[in-house]
mmCIF file of C-alpha atoms in Angstrom:
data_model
loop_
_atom_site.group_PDB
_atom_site.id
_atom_site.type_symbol
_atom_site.label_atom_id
_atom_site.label_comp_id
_atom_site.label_asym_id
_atom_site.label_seq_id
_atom_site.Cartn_x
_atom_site.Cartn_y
_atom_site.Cartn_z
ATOM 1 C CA UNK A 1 87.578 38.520 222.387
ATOM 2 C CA UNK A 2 88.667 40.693 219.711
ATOM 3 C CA UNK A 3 87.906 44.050 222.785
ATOM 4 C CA UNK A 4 90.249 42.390 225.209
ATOM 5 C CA UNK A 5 93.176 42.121 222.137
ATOM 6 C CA UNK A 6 92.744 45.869 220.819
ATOM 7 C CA UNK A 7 93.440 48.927 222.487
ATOM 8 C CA UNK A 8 89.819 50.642 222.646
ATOM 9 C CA UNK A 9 88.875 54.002 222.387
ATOM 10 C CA UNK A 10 85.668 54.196 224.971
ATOM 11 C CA UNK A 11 83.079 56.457 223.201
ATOM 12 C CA UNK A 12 79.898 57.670 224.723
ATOM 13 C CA UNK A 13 77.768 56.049 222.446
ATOM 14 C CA UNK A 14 80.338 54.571 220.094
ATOM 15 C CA UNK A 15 82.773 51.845 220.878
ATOM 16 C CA UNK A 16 85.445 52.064 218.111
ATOM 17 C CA UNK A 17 88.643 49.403 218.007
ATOM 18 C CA UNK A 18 91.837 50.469 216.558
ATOM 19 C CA UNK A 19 92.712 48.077 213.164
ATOM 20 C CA UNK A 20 96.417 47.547 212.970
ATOM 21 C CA UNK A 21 96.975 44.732 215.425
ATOM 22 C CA UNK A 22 100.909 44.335 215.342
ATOM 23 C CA UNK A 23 101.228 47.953 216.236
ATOM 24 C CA UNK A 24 98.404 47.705 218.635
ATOM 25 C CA UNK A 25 99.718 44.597 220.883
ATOM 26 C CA UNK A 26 103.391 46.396 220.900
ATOM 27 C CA UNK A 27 102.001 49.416 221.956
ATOM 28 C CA UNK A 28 102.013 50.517 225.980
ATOM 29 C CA UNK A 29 99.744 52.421 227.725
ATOM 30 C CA UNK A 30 98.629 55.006 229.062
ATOM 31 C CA UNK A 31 98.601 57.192 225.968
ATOM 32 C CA UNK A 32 99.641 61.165 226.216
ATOM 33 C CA UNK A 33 99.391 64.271 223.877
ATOM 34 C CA UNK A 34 102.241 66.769 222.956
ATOM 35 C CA UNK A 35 101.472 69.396 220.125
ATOM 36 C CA UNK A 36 99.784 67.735 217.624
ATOM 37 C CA UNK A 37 100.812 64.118 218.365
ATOM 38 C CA UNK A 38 99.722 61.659 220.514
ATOM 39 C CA UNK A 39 102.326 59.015 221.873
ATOM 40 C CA UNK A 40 102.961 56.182 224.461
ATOM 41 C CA UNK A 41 105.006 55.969 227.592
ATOM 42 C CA UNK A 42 108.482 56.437 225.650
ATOM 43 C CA UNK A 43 106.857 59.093 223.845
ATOM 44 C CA UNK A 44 106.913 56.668 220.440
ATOM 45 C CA UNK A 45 103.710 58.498 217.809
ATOM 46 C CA UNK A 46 100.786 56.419 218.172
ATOM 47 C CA UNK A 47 98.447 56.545 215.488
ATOM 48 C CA UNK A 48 94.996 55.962 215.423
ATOM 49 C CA UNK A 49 93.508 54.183 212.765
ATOM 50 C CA UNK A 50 89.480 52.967 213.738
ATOM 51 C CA UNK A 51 86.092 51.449 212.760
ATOM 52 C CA UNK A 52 83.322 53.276 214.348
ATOM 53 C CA UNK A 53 80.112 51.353 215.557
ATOM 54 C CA UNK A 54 77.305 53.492 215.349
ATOM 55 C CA UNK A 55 75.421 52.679 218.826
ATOM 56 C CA UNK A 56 71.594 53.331 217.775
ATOM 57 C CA UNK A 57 71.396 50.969 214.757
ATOM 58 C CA UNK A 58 71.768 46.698 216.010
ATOM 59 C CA UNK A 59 71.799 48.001 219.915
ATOM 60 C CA UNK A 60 69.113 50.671 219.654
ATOM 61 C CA UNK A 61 70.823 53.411 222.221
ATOM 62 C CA UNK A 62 70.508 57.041 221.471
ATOM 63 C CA UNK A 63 73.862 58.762 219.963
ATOM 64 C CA UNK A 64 73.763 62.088 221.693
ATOM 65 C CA UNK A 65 72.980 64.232 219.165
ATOM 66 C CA UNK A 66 71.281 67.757 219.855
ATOM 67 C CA UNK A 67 72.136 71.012 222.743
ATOM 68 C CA UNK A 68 71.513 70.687 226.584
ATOM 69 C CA UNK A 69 68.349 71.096 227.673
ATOM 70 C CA UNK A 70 69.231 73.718 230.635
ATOM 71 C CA UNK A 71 71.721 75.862 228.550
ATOM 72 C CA UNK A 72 70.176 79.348 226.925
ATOM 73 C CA UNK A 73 67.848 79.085 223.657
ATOM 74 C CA UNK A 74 65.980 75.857 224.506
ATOM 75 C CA UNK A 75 64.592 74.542 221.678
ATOM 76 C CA UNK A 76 62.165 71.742 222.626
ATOM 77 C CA UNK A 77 63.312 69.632 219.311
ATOM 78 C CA UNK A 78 67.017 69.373 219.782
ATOM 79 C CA UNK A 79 67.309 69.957 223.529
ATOM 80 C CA UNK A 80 64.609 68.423 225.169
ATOM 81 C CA UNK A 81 65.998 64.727 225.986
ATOM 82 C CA UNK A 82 69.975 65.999 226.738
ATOM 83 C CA UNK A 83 69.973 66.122 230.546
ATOM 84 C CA UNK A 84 73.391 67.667 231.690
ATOM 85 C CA UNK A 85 73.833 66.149 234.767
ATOM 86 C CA UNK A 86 72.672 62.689 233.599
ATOM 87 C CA UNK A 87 75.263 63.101 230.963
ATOM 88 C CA UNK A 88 78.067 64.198 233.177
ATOM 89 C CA UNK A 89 77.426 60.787 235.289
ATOM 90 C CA UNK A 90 77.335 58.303 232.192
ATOM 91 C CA UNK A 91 80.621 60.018 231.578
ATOM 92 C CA UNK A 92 81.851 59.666 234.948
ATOM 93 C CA UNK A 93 80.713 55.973 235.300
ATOM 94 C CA UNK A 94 82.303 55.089 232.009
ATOM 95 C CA UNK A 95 85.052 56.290 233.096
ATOM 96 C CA UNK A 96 85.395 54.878 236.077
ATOM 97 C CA UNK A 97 84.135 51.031 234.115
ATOM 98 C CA UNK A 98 87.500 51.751 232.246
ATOM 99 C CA UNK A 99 90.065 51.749 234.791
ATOM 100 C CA UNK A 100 89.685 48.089 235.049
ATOM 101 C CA UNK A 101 90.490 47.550 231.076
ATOM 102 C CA UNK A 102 93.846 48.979 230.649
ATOM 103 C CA UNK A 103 93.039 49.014 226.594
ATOM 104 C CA UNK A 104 90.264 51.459 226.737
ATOM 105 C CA UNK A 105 92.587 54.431 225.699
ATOM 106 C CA UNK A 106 90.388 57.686 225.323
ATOM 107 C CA UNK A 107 86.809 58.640 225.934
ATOM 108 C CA UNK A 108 84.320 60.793 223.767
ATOM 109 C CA UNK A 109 82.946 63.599 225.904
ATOM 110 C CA UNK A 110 80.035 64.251 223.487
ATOM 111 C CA UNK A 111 79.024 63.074 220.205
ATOM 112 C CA UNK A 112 78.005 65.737 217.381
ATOM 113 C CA UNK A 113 77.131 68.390 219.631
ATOM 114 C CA UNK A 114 74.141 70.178 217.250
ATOM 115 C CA UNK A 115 73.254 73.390 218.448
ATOM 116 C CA UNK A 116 71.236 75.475 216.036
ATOM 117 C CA UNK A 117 73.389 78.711 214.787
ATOM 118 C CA UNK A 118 72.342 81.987 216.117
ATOM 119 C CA UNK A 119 69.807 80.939 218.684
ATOM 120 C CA UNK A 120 71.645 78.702 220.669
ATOM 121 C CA UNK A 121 75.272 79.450 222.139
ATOM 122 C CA UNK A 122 75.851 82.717 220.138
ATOM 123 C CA UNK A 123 79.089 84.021 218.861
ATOM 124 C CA UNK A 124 81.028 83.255 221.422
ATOM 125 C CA UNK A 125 80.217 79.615 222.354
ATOM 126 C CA UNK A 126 80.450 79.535 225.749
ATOM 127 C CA UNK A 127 77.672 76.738 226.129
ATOM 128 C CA UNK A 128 80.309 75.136 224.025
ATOM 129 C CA UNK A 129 83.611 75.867 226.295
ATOM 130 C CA UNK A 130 81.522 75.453 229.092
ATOM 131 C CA UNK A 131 79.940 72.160 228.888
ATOM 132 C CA UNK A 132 83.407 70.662 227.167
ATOM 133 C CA UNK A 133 85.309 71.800 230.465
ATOM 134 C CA UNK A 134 82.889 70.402 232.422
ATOM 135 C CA UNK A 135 82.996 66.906 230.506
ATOM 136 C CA UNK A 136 86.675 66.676 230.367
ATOM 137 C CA UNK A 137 87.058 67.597 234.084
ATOM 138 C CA UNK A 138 84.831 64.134 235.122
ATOM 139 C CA UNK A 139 86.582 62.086 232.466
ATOM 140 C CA UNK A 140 90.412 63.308 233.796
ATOM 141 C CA UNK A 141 88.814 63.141 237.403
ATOM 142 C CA UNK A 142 87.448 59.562 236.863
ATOM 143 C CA UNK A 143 90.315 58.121 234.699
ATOM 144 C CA UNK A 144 93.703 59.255 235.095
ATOM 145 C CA UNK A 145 94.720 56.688 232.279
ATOM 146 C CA UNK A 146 92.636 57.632 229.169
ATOM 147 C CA UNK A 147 92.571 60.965 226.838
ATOM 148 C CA UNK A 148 89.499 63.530 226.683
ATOM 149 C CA UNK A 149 87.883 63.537 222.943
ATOM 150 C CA UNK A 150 86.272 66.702 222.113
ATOM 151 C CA UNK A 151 84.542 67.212 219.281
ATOM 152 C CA UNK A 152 83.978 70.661 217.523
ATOM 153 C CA UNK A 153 79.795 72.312 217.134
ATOM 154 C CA UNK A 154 77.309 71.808 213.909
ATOM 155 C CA UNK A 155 77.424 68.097 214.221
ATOM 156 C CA UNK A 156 81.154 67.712 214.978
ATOM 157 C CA UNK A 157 82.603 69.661 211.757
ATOM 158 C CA UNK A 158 82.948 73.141 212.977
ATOM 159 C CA UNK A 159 86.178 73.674 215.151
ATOM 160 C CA UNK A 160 86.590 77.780 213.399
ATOM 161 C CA UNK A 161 86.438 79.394 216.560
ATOM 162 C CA UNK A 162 88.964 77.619 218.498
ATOM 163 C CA UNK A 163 91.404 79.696 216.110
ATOM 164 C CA UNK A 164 90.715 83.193 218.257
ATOM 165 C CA UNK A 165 89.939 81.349 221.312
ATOM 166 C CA UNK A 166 91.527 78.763 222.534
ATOM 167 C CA UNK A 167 90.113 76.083 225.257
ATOM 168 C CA UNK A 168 92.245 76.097 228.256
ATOM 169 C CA UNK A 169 93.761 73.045 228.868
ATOM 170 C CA UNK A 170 96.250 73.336 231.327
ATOM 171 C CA UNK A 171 94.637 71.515 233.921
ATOM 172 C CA UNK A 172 94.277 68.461 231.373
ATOM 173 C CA UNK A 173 98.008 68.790 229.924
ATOM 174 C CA UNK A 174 98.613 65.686 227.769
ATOM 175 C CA UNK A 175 95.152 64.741 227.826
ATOM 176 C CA UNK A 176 93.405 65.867 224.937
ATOM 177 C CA UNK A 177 92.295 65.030 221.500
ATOM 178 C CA UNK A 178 90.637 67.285 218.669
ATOM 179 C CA UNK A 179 87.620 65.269 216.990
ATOM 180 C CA UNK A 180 86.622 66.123 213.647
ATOM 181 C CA UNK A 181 83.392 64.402 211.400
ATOM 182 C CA UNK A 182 83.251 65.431 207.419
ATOM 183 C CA UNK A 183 81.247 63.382 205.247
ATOM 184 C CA UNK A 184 80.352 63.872 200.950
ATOM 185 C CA UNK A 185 77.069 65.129 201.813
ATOM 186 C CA UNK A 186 78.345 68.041 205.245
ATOM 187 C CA UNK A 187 76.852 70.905 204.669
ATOM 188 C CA UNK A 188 78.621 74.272 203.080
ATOM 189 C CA UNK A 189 81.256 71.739 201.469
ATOM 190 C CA UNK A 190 82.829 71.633 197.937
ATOM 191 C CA UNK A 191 83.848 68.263 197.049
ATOM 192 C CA UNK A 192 84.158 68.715 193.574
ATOM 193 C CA UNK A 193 87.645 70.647 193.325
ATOM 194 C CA UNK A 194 90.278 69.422 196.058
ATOM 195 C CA UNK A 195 91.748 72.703 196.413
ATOM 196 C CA UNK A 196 88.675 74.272 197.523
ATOM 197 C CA UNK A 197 87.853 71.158 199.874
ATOM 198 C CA UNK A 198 91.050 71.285 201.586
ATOM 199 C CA UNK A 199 90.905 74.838 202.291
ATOM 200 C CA UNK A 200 87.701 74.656 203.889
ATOM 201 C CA UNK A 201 88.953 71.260 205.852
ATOM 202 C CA UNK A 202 91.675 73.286 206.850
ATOM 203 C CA UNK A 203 89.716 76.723 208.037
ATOM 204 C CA UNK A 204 86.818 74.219 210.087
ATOM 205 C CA UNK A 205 89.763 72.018 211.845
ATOM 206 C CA UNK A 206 92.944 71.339 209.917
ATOM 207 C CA UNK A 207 94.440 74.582 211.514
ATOM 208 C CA UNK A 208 94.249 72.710 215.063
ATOM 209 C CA UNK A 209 97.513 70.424 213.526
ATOM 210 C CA UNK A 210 99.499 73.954 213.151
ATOM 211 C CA UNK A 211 102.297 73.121 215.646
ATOM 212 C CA UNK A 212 103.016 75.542 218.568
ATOM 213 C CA UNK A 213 99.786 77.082 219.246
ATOM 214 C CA UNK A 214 97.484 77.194 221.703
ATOM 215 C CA UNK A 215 94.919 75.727 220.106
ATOM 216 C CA UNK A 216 97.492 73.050 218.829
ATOM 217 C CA UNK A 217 96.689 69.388 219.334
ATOM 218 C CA UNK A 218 96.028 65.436 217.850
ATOM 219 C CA UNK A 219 93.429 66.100 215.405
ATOM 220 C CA UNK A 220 91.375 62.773 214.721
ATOM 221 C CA UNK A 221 89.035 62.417 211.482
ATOM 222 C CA UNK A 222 86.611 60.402 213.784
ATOM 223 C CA UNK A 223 83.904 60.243 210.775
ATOM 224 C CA UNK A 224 83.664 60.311 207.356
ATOM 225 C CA UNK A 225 81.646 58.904 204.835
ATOM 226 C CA UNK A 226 79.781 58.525 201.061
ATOM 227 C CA UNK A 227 77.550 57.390 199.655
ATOM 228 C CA UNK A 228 77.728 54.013 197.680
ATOM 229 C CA UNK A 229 75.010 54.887 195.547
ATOM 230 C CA UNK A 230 76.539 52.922 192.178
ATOM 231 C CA UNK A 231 78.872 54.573 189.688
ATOM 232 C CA UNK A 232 82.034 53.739 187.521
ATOM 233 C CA UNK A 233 84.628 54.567 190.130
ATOM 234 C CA UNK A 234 84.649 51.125 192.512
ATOM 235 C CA UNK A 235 81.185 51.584 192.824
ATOM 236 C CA UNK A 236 81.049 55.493 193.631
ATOM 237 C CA UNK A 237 79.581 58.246 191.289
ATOM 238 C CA UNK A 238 81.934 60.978 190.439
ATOM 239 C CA UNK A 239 80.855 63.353 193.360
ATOM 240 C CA UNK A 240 81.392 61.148 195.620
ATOM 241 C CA UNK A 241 84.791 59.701 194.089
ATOM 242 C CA UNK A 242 85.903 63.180 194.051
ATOM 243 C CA UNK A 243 85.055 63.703 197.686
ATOM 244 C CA UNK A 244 86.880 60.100 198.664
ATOM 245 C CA UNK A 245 89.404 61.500 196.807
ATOM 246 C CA UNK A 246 90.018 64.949 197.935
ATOM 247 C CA UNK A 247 90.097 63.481 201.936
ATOM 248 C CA UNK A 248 92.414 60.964 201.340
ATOM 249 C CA UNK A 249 94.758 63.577 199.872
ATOM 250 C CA UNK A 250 94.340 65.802 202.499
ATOM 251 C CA UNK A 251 94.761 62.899 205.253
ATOM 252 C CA UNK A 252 97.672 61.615 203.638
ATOM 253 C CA UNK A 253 99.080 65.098 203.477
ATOM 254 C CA UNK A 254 98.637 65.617 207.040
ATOM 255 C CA UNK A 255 99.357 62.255 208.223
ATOM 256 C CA UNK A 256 95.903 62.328 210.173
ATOM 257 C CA UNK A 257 94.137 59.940 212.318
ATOM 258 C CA UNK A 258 91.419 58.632 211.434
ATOM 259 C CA UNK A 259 88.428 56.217 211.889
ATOM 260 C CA UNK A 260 85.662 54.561 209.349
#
């Protein structure tokens, strides 16, 4: 099977396999962070290049998305059905399942965390730094052998914060990977001028690839999309040419990793 050939990144709902199979098969595990790069045993760069598979379309499983239901501001339509403890066990046993499938490299502690601005987690996000500790401490406890995702608030494309306050990680050293989701139609983005999208690519996330930081570390474009709604330019409309466009430039510019 295609699984037992690729190394695989384990994520809580999404399973994604990485694409380039002569660098996969030569590459050792387990993988390790330093800075902003994320390497093998003899510290070569490995670089992740993915398909996503989105969990609650063929196989009908819920993708995570909303707040906890026990942290402050409950809000019955985006919190109600996010238990925290039965999270922190599907973690835990996933995990735990991986340890006997050297491949599975990394594990998503939460997908698109949406909490709703102002009324839940505040200013400060410590719903946010609180929960993501918590995650990453089952999935290090669990799995020695595979990285910690973590993925920023607002659906996974808001990281700002992190710049003023960075999450501990010394306990996790080497273990952890930025996530980052942008797609054409993300709110509060200009995709029609590149300077102006890279900017505000930079201020949400980009910053995290600054090297010697605290904040510093592997910053992964985990999603990104457009719409293929017809047009002139391979079959997108200028807007979303533009936006293809503008992310590409700034990937290649930052030689980020990235999944489809």
């Amino acid at each position: 099977m295609l699984s037992t050939l690729l190394p695989t990144l384990l994520w809580l709902p999404l399973l994604l396999l990485l694409l380039s199979l002569p660098s996969a098969l030569s590459t050792s595990y387990p993988l390790h962070t330093s800075s902003r790069w994320i390497l093998d045993p003899s510290n070569t760069r490995v670089k992740l290049r993915c398909i996503d598979w989105a969990a609650h379309l063929e196989s009908n499983l819920t993708d995570g998305n909303g707040w906890w239901a026990d942290a402050p501001g409950y809000i019955a339509a985006n919190s109600r059905y996010f238990d925290t403890e039965a999270w922190l066990a599907g973690l835990g046993a996933m995990s735990a399942w991986a340890r006997d499938y050297p491949s599975v490299v990394a594990a998503g502690v939460r997908n698109e965390m949406r909490r709703i601005p102002v009324l839940q987690d505040g200013s400060g996000h410590e719903v946010w730094y609180d929960r993501v500790s918590r995650g990453i401490d089952v999935v290090a406890g669990a799995n020695e052998g595979i990285l910690a995702v973590v993925g920023g608030t607002l659906g996974g494309t808001d990281f700002s914060f992190l710049r003023t306050r960075a999450l501990d990680r010394g306990r996790w050293e080497g273990r952890v990977v930025w996530e980052y989701h942008v797609y054409s139609y993300s709110i509060g983005y200009v995709t029609g001028n590149c300077d102006v999208f890279e900017t505000q690519m930079g201020a949400a996330a980009g910053y995290l690839l600054e090297q010697g930081e605290e904040y510093t570390g592997p910053l992964w474009v985990s999603e990104f999309g457009f719409g293929m709604v017809g047009g002139p330019n391979r079959g997108l409309n200028g807007q979303e040419s533009k936006y293809l466009e503008c992310l590409m430039g700034y990937s290649e510019g930052n030689d980020a990793d990235w999944s489809i």
